[in-house]
Structure formats: C-alpha cells, structure tokens
Amino acid sequence: MRDLALIALYAALGAAVAGVLGALALRAVRRRSVAVSLAVLTAAAVGAMLAGTLAVAEAMFLSRHDLAVVTTVGAVGALTATATALLLGRWVIAGHRALERAAGGLGEDGTFTAPSGPMPAELASLARAMAEAGDRLAASRERERALEASRRELVAWISHDLRTPLAGLRAMAEALEDGIAGDPDRYHRRIRGEVERLSAMVGDLFDLSRIQAGSLALSPTRMSVYDLISDAIAGADPLARELGVKLADAGVEPVPVEVDGREMSRVLANLLVNAIRRTPPDGTVAVAARREHDAVVLSVTDECGGIRPEDLPRVFDTGWRGEDARTPPSGAGLGLAIVRGIVEAHAGRTEVHNIPGGCRFDIRLPAPA
C-alpha cells in the first residue's frame, strides 16, 4: 500500500506540472481557432499521463524496458488523439463558417437559411435561434413597410382634407371682408362648422400620436358593459335618426369589464358612427356583448355590404380608407386606428369579419378576475 501511495504521489506531481503548462498554453491560444485549442488540450492530457509516468520512472518504480514501452504507447496515443482533435476542430470550424455565411443574409435582405450540413449541437441550436430571429426580423420589416405606407397615405389624406376646408374658409373670409356675402350669418355658421371639422381632425391626430407613443393615460374602473353600451347608443342615436338607420340590441349580457369609461366610450362611438354612416337608410346597426372564456367581446354589426377580403387586414391601419372609405367625408382615416390603439392599451384586440350583407367589428377585452 505504501508503494502504491508513492506511485500515486509521483504521478500526481508529474501530471500537475504538465497540467499547469497545458493551462498556460491554452491561455496563450485562447484567441486562436478552436482546432488549436482542442489540439493543445489533447496534448496537455496526454502530456500529463507521460509526465506522471516519467515521474514514477525517475523514482525507479519502472524498469527501462517498461518505461520505453509505456512511453511508446503514450506517444502513439498522443499522436492519434491530437489528429482526432484537429479533425474535430476542422468540423466545428466548417460548421461555424457555414453559419457565418448564412448569417450574412440577415444584414442583406433580412432572411436566414440554416446550413444543411451536420453541425455540433451547440451550433445547431444557435442556427435555430438565428432562424427564429430572422423570421421575427422579416416580420418586423414587413410591419415597418406597412406602417410607412400608412404614414404616406395619412399625410396625403391629411393634406387633402386640410386643403379643402382651408380653401373654403379663405373664400368665405374674403367674401365677408369684401362685403359681398349675401347672408353673413350663414357664412359665419359655415366658418364655425369648418373650424370644428379642423379642430376634430387635429384632436384625432394628437390623440393618435399619444396612443402610438404609449403615453395614453388610462384610469380603469369596474363597470357593467350594459351601461357602457347604453351610453354609446344614446350618443349615436341622433345621427342614426338623421340618416334613417335603426340601432338595435343584439343581445347585451350585463357582464362586468374593467376599462377607462371615457376612452372605451370613444371606441364604441367611433365604431357606431362608422357603422351608421356606411349603412343605407332603413338598415340596422346592431350592438352585442357576451363573455367568452376569459374575454368580454363587444360587437358592432352593420349592413355596409362587406369589405373586400384583401382590405380586411388593413382596416385598422393609420390613415387607411380603402376605395369605399369607412370614415365620413371629413375624416382622415384615423377613427379605426384610434379604436385599435385604445383597445390595445387595455390589453385587448380588435377584429373585423365579413358577414352576410355587412361586417362585424369585435372588441375583445380581458375579463376582470
């Protein structure tokens, strides 16, 4: 037992010296290729074994013949292990270079196609993560293009809608100034009406900017959806009577919601006004509310004849109107964008679906606990 302990001690001392030298070598090549690091690591491992053997031999525990045999076997093993480490390193480097080439597509066109060849599990996992990141980046770029297109449309519509009332205001002001206005009171009423239109457009732009900037301050309170819808219907009833449209209750369950009453009333008012203006005389606009699992769904259904399927995804985009605009002639295509922004600020979502003879707008809000 004593001899065995001495052999272990000498072997440990020799291996420790070789290990320290190997660690220093690894530190020196830490910025080099992984193949070099693997070769150094393998050489350090085999060197530790040989160093331990030589230390034992120096203590005269091995004969010269046995030492030669062990040294020869160790040297052959070292060469084989080093060659294997270099092959492994080349395989890892090849996978890395293929991944690097594939990653170049992220900067060029935003796409990433993972290399088809075999790679170590770590590189394969990295490739999957980069593929997912590429998909998210492509979706983000698509959203950015859509937003940019919406901004351009918004600027065009706002420029057009501002130019028309401003031209009318200038003409009426000049007529009053020159004293050629036959009925000054009528001109004053028209000027006031145009100013109110402009004020409403500027207010919508300001509110939309606050929503998109995330600075919309909400004061949610618990209330019955029945009361919320009743107030919205009462506010829209004069317009419905003027245009000959009937407002109907399509089933409103008295379920509770936790929302900012003022902002959610604006959401329903915008949807009702749009629905009333797009519904022909003697048509019906129906409002409903129901609970579905963990959500409260508010619905506004009209008889507008439906929306083109290719336009459905853009209905809530900023500034979008489509060929048959869902906004009144004085609008700027901001009403439904404001609806979506307010609903999303409540952690909800908006949807629109075509139904026979018209379409249905759904607002999904989280049900209170």
Coordinates of N, CA, C and O in Angstrom, one line a residue, residues 211-359:
I211 N -51.3 57.8 -28.4 CA -51.5 56.3 -28.4 C -50.3 55.6 -28.9 O -49.8 54.7 -28.3
Q212 N -49.8 56.1 -30.1 CA -48.6 55.4 -30.7 C -47.4 55.6 -29.9 O -46.5 54.8 -29.9
A213 N -47.3 56.7 -29.1 CA -46.1 57.0 -28.3 C -46.2 56.2 -26.9 O -45.3 56.3 -26.1
G214 N -47.4 55.6 -26.7 CA -47.5 54.8 -25.4 C -47.8 55.7 -24.2 O -47.6 55.3 -23.1
S215 N -48.2 57.0 -24.5 CA -48.4 57.9 -23.3 C -49.9 58.1 -23.0 O -50.2 59.1 -22.4
L216 N -50.7 57.2 -23.5 CA -52.2 57.4 -23.2 C -52.4 56.9 -21.8 O -52.2 55.8 -21.4
A217 N -52.8 57.9 -21.0 CA -53.1 57.6 -19.5 C -54.5 57.0 -19.4 O -55.5 57.7 -19.7
L218 N -54.6 55.8 -18.8 CA -55.9 55.2 -18.6 C -56.2 55.2 -17.1 O -55.3 55.1 -16.2
S219 N -57.5 55.3 -16.8 CA -58.0 55.2 -15.4 C -59.1 54.2 -15.4 O -60.3 54.5 -15.4
P220 N -58.7 52.9 -15.4 CA -59.7 51.8 -15.5 C -60.5 51.7 -14.2 O -60.0 51.8 -13.1
T221 N -61.8 51.5 -14.4 CA -62.7 51.2 -13.3 C -63.6 50.1 -13.7 O -63.8 49.8 -14.9
R222 N -64.1 49.4 -12.7 CA -65.0 48.3 -12.9 C -66.4 48.8 -13.2 O -67.0 49.6 -12.4
M223 N -67.0 48.4 -14.3 CA -68.4 48.8 -14.7 C -69.1 47.7 -15.5 O -68.4 46.8 -16.0
S224 N -70.3 47.9 -15.6 CA -71.1 46.9 -16.4 C -71.1 47.3 -17.9 O -71.2 48.5 -18.3
V225 N -70.9 46.3 -18.7 CA -70.8 46.6 -20.2 C -72.2 47.1 -20.7 O -72.2 47.8 -21.7
Y226 N -73.2 46.7 -20.0 CA -74.5 47.1 -20.4 C -74.6 48.6 -20.3 O -75.2 49.3 -21.2
D227 N -74.1 49.2 -19.2 CA -74.2 50.7 -19.1 C -73.3 51.4 -20.1 O -73.6 52.4 -20.7
L228 N -72.1 50.8 -20.4 CA -71.2 51.3 -21.4 C -71.9 51.4 -22.8 O -71.8 52.4 -23.5
I229 N -72.5 50.3 -23.2 CA -73.2 50.3 -24.5 C -74.4 51.2 -24.5 O -74.7 51.8 -25.5
S230 N -75.1 51.2 -23.4 CA -76.3 52.1 -23.4 C -75.9 53.5 -23.6 O -76.6 54.3 -24.4
D231 N -74.9 54.0 -23.0 CA -74.4 55.4 -23.2 C -74.0 55.6 -24.6 O -74.3 56.7 -25.2
A232 N -73.3 54.6 -25.2 CA -72.8 54.8 -26.6 C -74.0 54.9 -27.6 O -74.0 55.7 -28.5
I233 N -75.0 54.0 -27.4 CA -76.2 54.0 -28.2 C -76.9 55.4 -28.1 O -77.4 55.9 -29.1
A234 N -77.0 55.8 -26.9 CA -77.7 57.1 -26.7 C -77.0 58.3 -27.4 O -77.6 59.2 -27.9
G235 N -75.7 58.2 -27.4 CA -74.9 59.3 -28.0 C -75.0 59.2 -29.6 O -75.0 60.3 -30.2
A236 N -75.1 58.0 -30.1 CA -75.2 57.8 -31.6 C -76.6 57.9 -32.1 O -76.8 57.9 -33.3
D237 N -77.6 57.9 -31.3 CA -79.0 57.8 -31.7 C -79.4 59.0 -32.6 O -80.1 58.8 -33.6
P238 N -79.0 60.3 -32.3 CA -79.4 61.4 -33.1 C -78.9 61.2 -34.6 O -79.6 61.5 -35.5
L239 N -77.6 60.8 -34.7 CA -77.1 60.6 -36.1 C -77.8 59.5 -36.8 O -78.1 59.6 -38.0
A240 N -78.2 58.4 -36.1 CA -78.9 57.3 -36.7 C -80.3 57.8 -37.2 O -80.7 57.4 -38.3
R241 N -80.9 58.6 -36.3 CA -82.3 59.1 -36.8 C -82.1 60.0 -38.0 O -83.0 59.9 -38.9
E242 N -81.1 60.8 -38.0 CA -80.9 61.7 -39.1 C -80.7 61.0 -40.4 O -81.2 61.4 -41.5
L243 N -80.0 59.8 -40.4 CA -79.7 59.1 -41.6 C -80.7 57.9 -41.8 O -80.5 57.2 -42.8
G244 N -81.6 57.8 -41.0 CA -82.7 56.8 -41.1 C -82.2 55.4 -40.9 O -82.6 54.4 -41.5
V245 N -81.2 55.2 -39.9 CA -80.7 53.9 -39.6 C -81.2 53.5 -38.2 O -81.3 54.3 -37.3
K246 N -81.5 52.3 -38.1 CA -82.1 51.7 -36.8 C -80.9 51.2 -36.0 O -80.1 50.4 -36.5
L247 N -80.9 51.5 -34.7 CA -80.0 50.9 -33.7 C -80.7 49.8 -33.0 O -81.8 50.1 -32.4
A248 N -80.0 48.7 -32.9 CA -80.7 47.5 -32.3 C -79.8 46.9 -31.3 O -78.5 47.0 -31.3
D249 N -80.4 46.2 -30.3 CA -79.7 45.5 -29.2 C -79.7 44.0 -29.7 O -80.8 43.4 -29.8
A250 N -78.5 43.5 -30.0 CA -78.4 42.1 -30.5 C -78.1 41.1 -29.4 O -77.5 40.0 -29.6
G251 N -78.3 41.5 -28.2 CA -78.0 40.6 -27.0 C -76.8 41.2 -26.2 O -75.7 40.9 -26.6
V252 N -77.1 41.9 -25.2 CA -76.0 42.5 -24.4 C -76.1 41.9 -23.0 O -77.1 42.2 -22.3
E253 N -75.2 41.1 -22.7 CA -75.1 40.5 -21.4 C -74.5 41.5 -20.4 O -73.6 42.1 -20.7
P254 N -75.1 41.6 -19.2 CA -74.6 42.5 -18.2 C -73.3 42.0 -17.5 O -73.3 41.8 -16.3
V255 N -72.3 41.8 -18.3 CA -71.1 41.3 -17.7 C -70.2 42.5 -17.3 O -70.2 43.5 -17.9
P256 N -69.4 42.3 -16.3 CA -68.5 43.4 -15.9 C -67.2 43.5 -16.8 O -66.7 42.5 -17.3
V257 N -66.7 44.7 -16.9 CA -65.4 45.0 -17.5 C -64.7 46.0 -16.7 O -65.3 46.8 -15.9
E258 N -63.4 46.0 -16.8 CA -62.5 46.9 -16.1 C -61.8 47.8 -17.2 O -60.8 47.4 -17.7
V259 N -62.3 48.9 -17.5 CA -61.8 49.8 -18.5 C -61.9 51.2 -18.1 O -62.5 51.6 -17.1
D260 N -61.2 52.1 -18.9 CA -61.4 53.5 -18.8 C -62.7 53.9 -19.5 O -62.8 53.8 -20.7
G261 N -63.7 54.3 -18.7 CA -65.0 54.5 -19.3 C -65.0 55.6 -20.4 O -65.7 55.4 -21.5
R262 N -64.2 56.6 -20.2 CA -64.2 57.7 -21.3 C -63.6 57.2 -22.6 O -64.2 57.4 -23.6
E263 N -62.5 56.5 -22.5 CA -61.8 56.0 -23.7 C -62.6 54.9 -24.4 O -62.7 54.9 -25.6
M264 N -63.2 54.0 -23.6 CA -63.9 52.9 -24.2 C -65.2 53.4 -24.8 O -65.7 52.9 -25.8
S265 N -65.8 54.5 -24.2 CA -67.0 55.1 -24.8 C -66.6 55.7 -26.2 O -67.4 55.7 -27.2
R266 N -65.4 56.3 -26.3 CA -65.0 56.8 -27.6 C -64.8 55.7 -28.6 O -65.1 55.9 -29.8
V267 N -64.3 54.5 -28.2 CA -64.1 53.4 -29.1 C -65.5 53.0 -29.6 O -65.7 52.8 -30.9
L268 N -66.5 52.8 -28.8 CA -67.8 52.4 -29.2 C -68.4 53.5 -30.1 O -69.1 53.2 -31.1
A269 N -68.2 54.8 -29.7 CA -68.8 55.9 -30.5 C -68.2 55.9 -31.9 O -68.9 56.0 -32.9
N270 N -66.9 55.7 -32.1 CA -66.3 55.6 -33.4 C -66.8 54.5 -34.2 O -67.1 54.6 -35.4
L271 N -66.9 53.3 -33.6 CA -67.5 52.2 -34.3 C -68.9 52.4 -34.8 O -69.3 52.1 -35.9
L272 N -69.7 53.0 -33.9 CA -71.1 53.2 -34.2 C -71.3 54.2 -35.3 O -72.1 54.1 -36.2
V273 N -70.5 55.3 -35.2 CA -70.6 56.4 -36.2 C -70.2 55.8 -37.6 O -70.9 56.0 -38.6
N274 N -69.1 55.0 -37.6 CA -68.7 54.4 -38.9 C -69.8 53.5 -39.4 O -70.1 53.5 -40.6
A275 N -70.3 52.7 -38.5 CA -71.3 51.7 -39.0 C -72.6 52.4 -39.5 O -73.2 52.0 -40.5
I276 N -73.0 53.5 -38.8 CA -74.2 54.2 -39.2 C -74.0 54.9 -40.5 O -74.9 54.9 -41.4
R277 N -72.9 55.5 -40.7 CA -72.6 56.2 -42.0 C -72.5 55.3 -43.2 O -72.7 55.7 -44.3
R278 N -72.1 54.0 -42.9 CA -71.9 53.1 -44.0 C -73.1 52.2 -44.3 O -73.2 51.4 -45.2
T279 N -74.1 52.3 -43.4 CA -75.3 51.5 -43.5 C -76.4 52.3 -44.3 O -76.6 53.5 -44.0
P280 N -77.0 51.8 -45.3 CA -78.0 52.5 -46.1 C -79.2 52.8 -45.2 O -79.5 52.2 -44.2
P281 N -80.0 53.8 -45.6 CA -81.3 54.2 -44.9 C -82.2 52.9 -44.8 O -82.2 52.0 -45.6
D282 N -82.9 52.8 -43.7 CA -83.7 51.7 -43.3 C -82.9 50.5 -42.9 O -83.5 49.4 -42.7
G283 N -81.6 50.6 -42.9 CA -80.8 49.5 -42.4 C -80.7 49.5 -40.9 O -81.2 50.3 -40.2
T284 N -79.9 48.5 -40.4 CA -79.8 48.3 -39.0 C -78.4 48.1 -38.5 O -77.6 47.4 -39.2
V285 N -78.0 48.8 -37.5 CA -76.7 48.6 -36.8 C -77.0 48.0 -35.5 O -77.8 48.5 -34.7
A286 N -76.4 46.8 -35.2 CA -76.7 46.1 -34.0 C -75.5 46.0 -33.1 O -74.3 46.0 -33.6
V287 N -75.7 46.1 -31.8 CA -74.7 46.1 -30.8 C -74.9 44.9 -29.9 O -76.0 44.6 -29.5
A288 N -73.8 44.1 -29.6 CA -73.9 42.9 -28.7 C -72.7 42.9 -27.8 O -71.7 43.5 -28.0
A289 N -72.9 42.1 -26.7 CA -71.8 41.9 -25.8 C -72.0 40.5 -25.1 O -73.1 40.2 -24.8
R290 N -70.9 39.8 -25.0 CA -71.0 38.5 -24.4 C -69.7 38.2 -23.8 O -68.7 38.8 -24.1
R291 N -69.7 37.1 -23.0 CA -68.4 36.7 -22.3 C -68.0 35.4 -23.0 O -68.9 34.4 -23.2
E292 N -66.8 35.3 -23.4 CA -66.2 34.1 -24.0 C -65.0 33.7 -23.2 O -63.9 34.3 -23.3
H293 N -65.1 32.7 -22.3 CA -64.0 32.2 -21.5 C -63.4 33.3 -20.7 O -64.1 33.8 -19.8
D294 N -62.2 33.7 -21.0 CA -61.5 34.8 -20.2 C -61.6 36.1 -20.9 O -60.7 37.0 -20.6
A295 N -62.5 36.3 -21.8 CA -62.6 37.6 -22.5 C -64.1 38.1 -22.6 O -65.0 37.3 -22.5
V296 N -64.2 39.4 -22.6 CA -65.5 40.0 -22.9 C -65.5 40.6 -24.3 O -64.6 41.4 -24.7
V297 N -66.4 40.2 -25.1 CA -66.5 40.6 -26.5 C -67.6 41.6 -26.8 O -68.8 41.2 -26.5
L298 N -67.3 42.7 -27.3 CA -68.2 43.7 -27.7 C -68.3 43.7 -29.2 O -67.2 43.8 -29.9
S299 N -69.5 43.7 -29.8 CA -69.6 43.6 -31.3 C -70.5 44.7 -31.8 O -71.5 45.0 -31.2
V300 N -70.1 45.2 -33.0 CA -70.9 46.2 -33.7 C -71.1 45.7 -35.1 O -70.1 45.5 -35.8
T301 N -72.3 45.4 -35.5 CA -72.6 44.8 -36.8 C -73.4 45.8 -37.6 O -74.3 46.5 -37.1
D302 N -73.0 45.9 -38.9 CA -73.7 46.9 -39.8 C -74.1 46.2 -41.1 O -74.0 45.0 -41.2
E303 N -74.7 46.9 -42.0 CA -75.2 46.4 -43.3 C -74.5 47.2 -44.4 O -75.2 47.7 -45.3
C304 N -73.2 47.3 -44.3 CA -72.5 48.1 -45.3 C -72.2 47.3 -46.6 O -71.7 47.9 -47.6
G305 N -72.6 46.1 -46.7 CA -72.3 45.3 -47.9 C -71.0 44.5 -47.8 O -70.7 43.7 -48.7
G306 N -70.2 44.7 -46.7 CA -69.0 44.0 -46.6 C -67.8 44.7 -47.0 O -67.9 45.8 -47.7
I307 N -66.6 44.3 -46.7 CA -65.3 44.8 -47.0 C -64.6 43.8 -47.9 O -64.7 42.6 -47.6
R308 N -63.8 44.3 -48.9 CA -63.1 43.4 -49.7 C -62.1 42.6 -48.9 O -61.5 43.1 -48.0
P309 N -62.1 41.3 -49.1 CA -61.2 40.4 -48.3 C -59.8 40.9 -48.2 O -59.1 40.8 -47.1
E310 N -59.2 41.4 -49.3 CA -57.8 41.8 -49.3 C -57.6 43.1 -48.5 O -56.5 43.4 -48.1
D311 N -58.7 43.8 -48.2 CA -58.6 45.0 -47.4 C -58.9 44.8 -45.9 O -58.5 45.7 -45.1
L312 N -59.4 43.6 -45.5 CA -59.7 43.4 -44.1 C -58.5 43.5 -43.2 O -58.6 44.1 -42.1
P313 N -57.3 43.1 -43.5 CA -56.1 43.2 -42.6 C -55.7 44.7 -42.4 O -55.0 45.0 -41.5
R314 N -56.1 45.6 -43.3 CA -55.7 47.0 -43.2 C -56.7 47.9 -42.6 O -56.5 49.1 -42.6
V315 N -57.9 47.4 -42.3 CA -59.0 48.3 -41.8 C -58.6 49.2 -40.7 O -58.9 50.4 -40.6
F316 N -57.8 48.7 -39.8 CA -57.4 49.4 -38.6 C -56.0 50.2 -38.7 O -55.5 50.7 -37.8
D317 N -55.5 50.2 -39.9 CA -54.2 50.9 -40.2 C -54.4 52.4 -40.1 O -55.5 52.9 -40.6
T318 N -53.4 53.1 -39.7 CA -53.5 54.6 -39.6 C -53.6 55.2 -41.0 O -52.8 54.9 -41.9
G319 N -54.6 56.0 -41.2 CA -54.8 56.7 -42.5 C -55.4 55.9 -43.6 O -55.7 56.4 -44.7
W320 N -55.7 54.6 -43.3 CA -56.3 53.8 -44.4 C -57.8 54.0 -44.6 O -58.5 54.2 -43.6
R321 N -58.2 54.2 -45.8 CA -59.7 54.3 -46.0 C -60.2 53.3 -47.0 O -61.4 52.9 -46.9
G322 N -59.4 52.9 -47.9 CA -59.9 52.0 -49.0 C -60.7 52.7 -50.0 O -60.8 53.9 -50.0
E323 N -61.1 51.9 -51.0 CA -61.8 52.6 -52.1 C -63.2 53.1 -51.6 O -63.6 54.2 -52.0
D324 N -63.9 52.3 -50.8 CA -65.1 52.8 -50.2 C -64.9 53.1 -48.7 O -65.0 52.2 -47.9
A325 N -64.5 54.3 -48.5 CA -64.0 54.7 -47.1 C -65.0 54.4 -46.0 O -66.2 54.6 -46.2
R326 N -64.5 53.9 -44.9 CA -65.4 53.7 -43.7 C -65.4 54.9 -42.8 O -65.8 54.8 -41.7
T327 N -64.9 56.0 -43.3 CA -64.9 57.2 -42.5 C -65.8 58.2 -43.2 O -65.9 58.2 -44.4
P328 N -66.3 59.2 -42.5 CA -67.1 60.2 -43.1 C -66.3 61.1 -44.0 O -65.0 61.1 -43.9
P329 N -66.9 61.8 -44.9 CA -66.1 62.6 -45.9 C -65.1 63.6 -45.2 O -64.1 63.9 -45.8
S330 N -65.4 64.0 -44.0 CA -64.5 64.9 -43.4 C -63.4 64.3 -42.6 O -62.5 64.9 -42.0
G331 N -63.4 62.9 -42.5 CA -62.5 62.2 -41.7 C -61.1 62.1 -42.4 O -61.0 62.3 -43.6
A332 N -60.2 61.6 -41.6 CA -58.8 61.4 -42.1 C -58.4 60.0 -42.0 O -57.2 59.7 -42.0
G333 N -59.3 59.0 -41.8 CA -58.9 57.7 -41.7 C -58.2 57.3 -40.4 O -57.4 56.4 -40.3
L334 N -58.6 58.1 -39.3 CA -58.0 57.9 -38.0 C -58.9 57.2 -37.0 O -58.4 56.7 -36.0
G335 N -60.1 57.2 -37.2 CA -61.1 56.7 -36.2 C -60.8 55.3 -35.8 O -60.7 54.9 -34.6
L336 N -60.7 54.4 -36.8 CA -60.5 53.0 -36.5 C -59.0 52.7 -36.0 O -58.8 51.8 -35.2
A337 N -58.1 53.5 -36.4 CA -56.7 53.4 -35.8 C -56.7 53.8 -34.4 O -56.1 53.1 -33.5
I338 N -57.5 54.8 -34.0 CA -57.6 55.2 -32.6 C -58.3 54.1 -31.8 O -58.0 53.8 -30.7
V339 N -59.4 53.5 -32.4 CA -60.1 52.4 -31.8 C -59.1 51.2 -31.4 O -59.0 50.8 -30.3
R340 N -58.3 50.9 -32.4 CA -57.3 49.8 -32.1 C -56.3 50.2 -31.1 O -56.0 49.4 -30.2
G341 N -55.8 51.4 -31.1 CA -54.8 51.9 -30.1 C -55.4 51.9 -28.7 O -54.7 51.4 -27.8
I342 N -56.6 52.3 -28.6 CA -57.2 52.4 -27.2 C -57.5 50.9 -26.7 O -57.2 50.6 -25.5
V343 N -58.0 50.1 -27.6 CA -58.2 48.7 -27.2 C -57.0 48.0 -26.8 O -56.9 47.3 -25.8
E344 N -55.9 48.2 -27.6 CA -54.6 47.5 -27.3 C -54.0 48.1 -26.0 O -53.3 47.4 -25.2
A345 N -54.3 49.4 -25.7 CA -53.8 49.9 -24.4 C -54.5 49.3 -23.2 O -54.0 49.3 -22.1
H346 N -55.7 48.7 -23.5 CA -56.4 47.9 -22.4 C -56.1 46.5 -22.5 O -56.8 45.6 -21.9
A347 N -55.0 46.1 -23.2 CA -54.5 44.7 -23.3 C -55.6 43.8 -24.1 O -55.7 42.6 -23.9
G348 N -56.3 44.5 -25.0 CA -57.3 43.8 -25.8 C -56.9 43.8 -27.2 O -55.8 44.1 -27.6
R349 N -57.8 43.3 -28.1 CA -57.5 43.3 -29.5 C -58.8 43.6 -30.3 O -59.9 43.3 -29.8
T350 N -58.6 44.0 -31.5 CA -59.8 44.3 -32.4 C -59.8 43.4 -33.6 O -58.7 42.9 -34.0
E351 N -61.0 43.1 -34.1 CA -61.1 42.2 -35.2 C -62.3 42.7 -36.1 O -63.2 43.4 -35.6
V352 N -62.2 42.3 -37.3 CA -63.3 42.6 -38.2 C -63.6 41.4 -39.1 O -62.6 40.8 -39.6
H353 N -64.8 41.1 -39.3 CA -65.2 40.0 -40.1 C -66.4 40.4 -41.0 O -67.3 41.1 -40.7
N354 N -66.4 39.8 -42.2 CA -67.5 40.0 -43.1 C -68.6 39.0 -42.8 O -68.3 37.8 -42.4
I355 N -69.8 39.5 -42.8 CA -71.0 38.6 -42.6 C -72.0 38.9 -43.7 O -71.8 39.8 -44.5
P356 N -73.0 38.1 -43.9 CA -73.9 38.3 -45.0 C -74.5 39.7 -44.9 O -75.2 40.1 -43.9
G357 N -74.3 40.5 -45.9 CA -74.9 41.8 -46.0 C -74.1 42.9 -45.4 O -74.4 44.1 -45.5
G358 N -73.0 42.6 -44.7 CA -72.3 43.6 -44.0 C -71.0 43.1 -43.3 O -70.4 42.2 -43.8
C359 N -70.7 43.7 -42.2 CA -69.5 43.2 -41.5 C -69.7 43.4 -40.0 O -70.6 44.2 -39.5

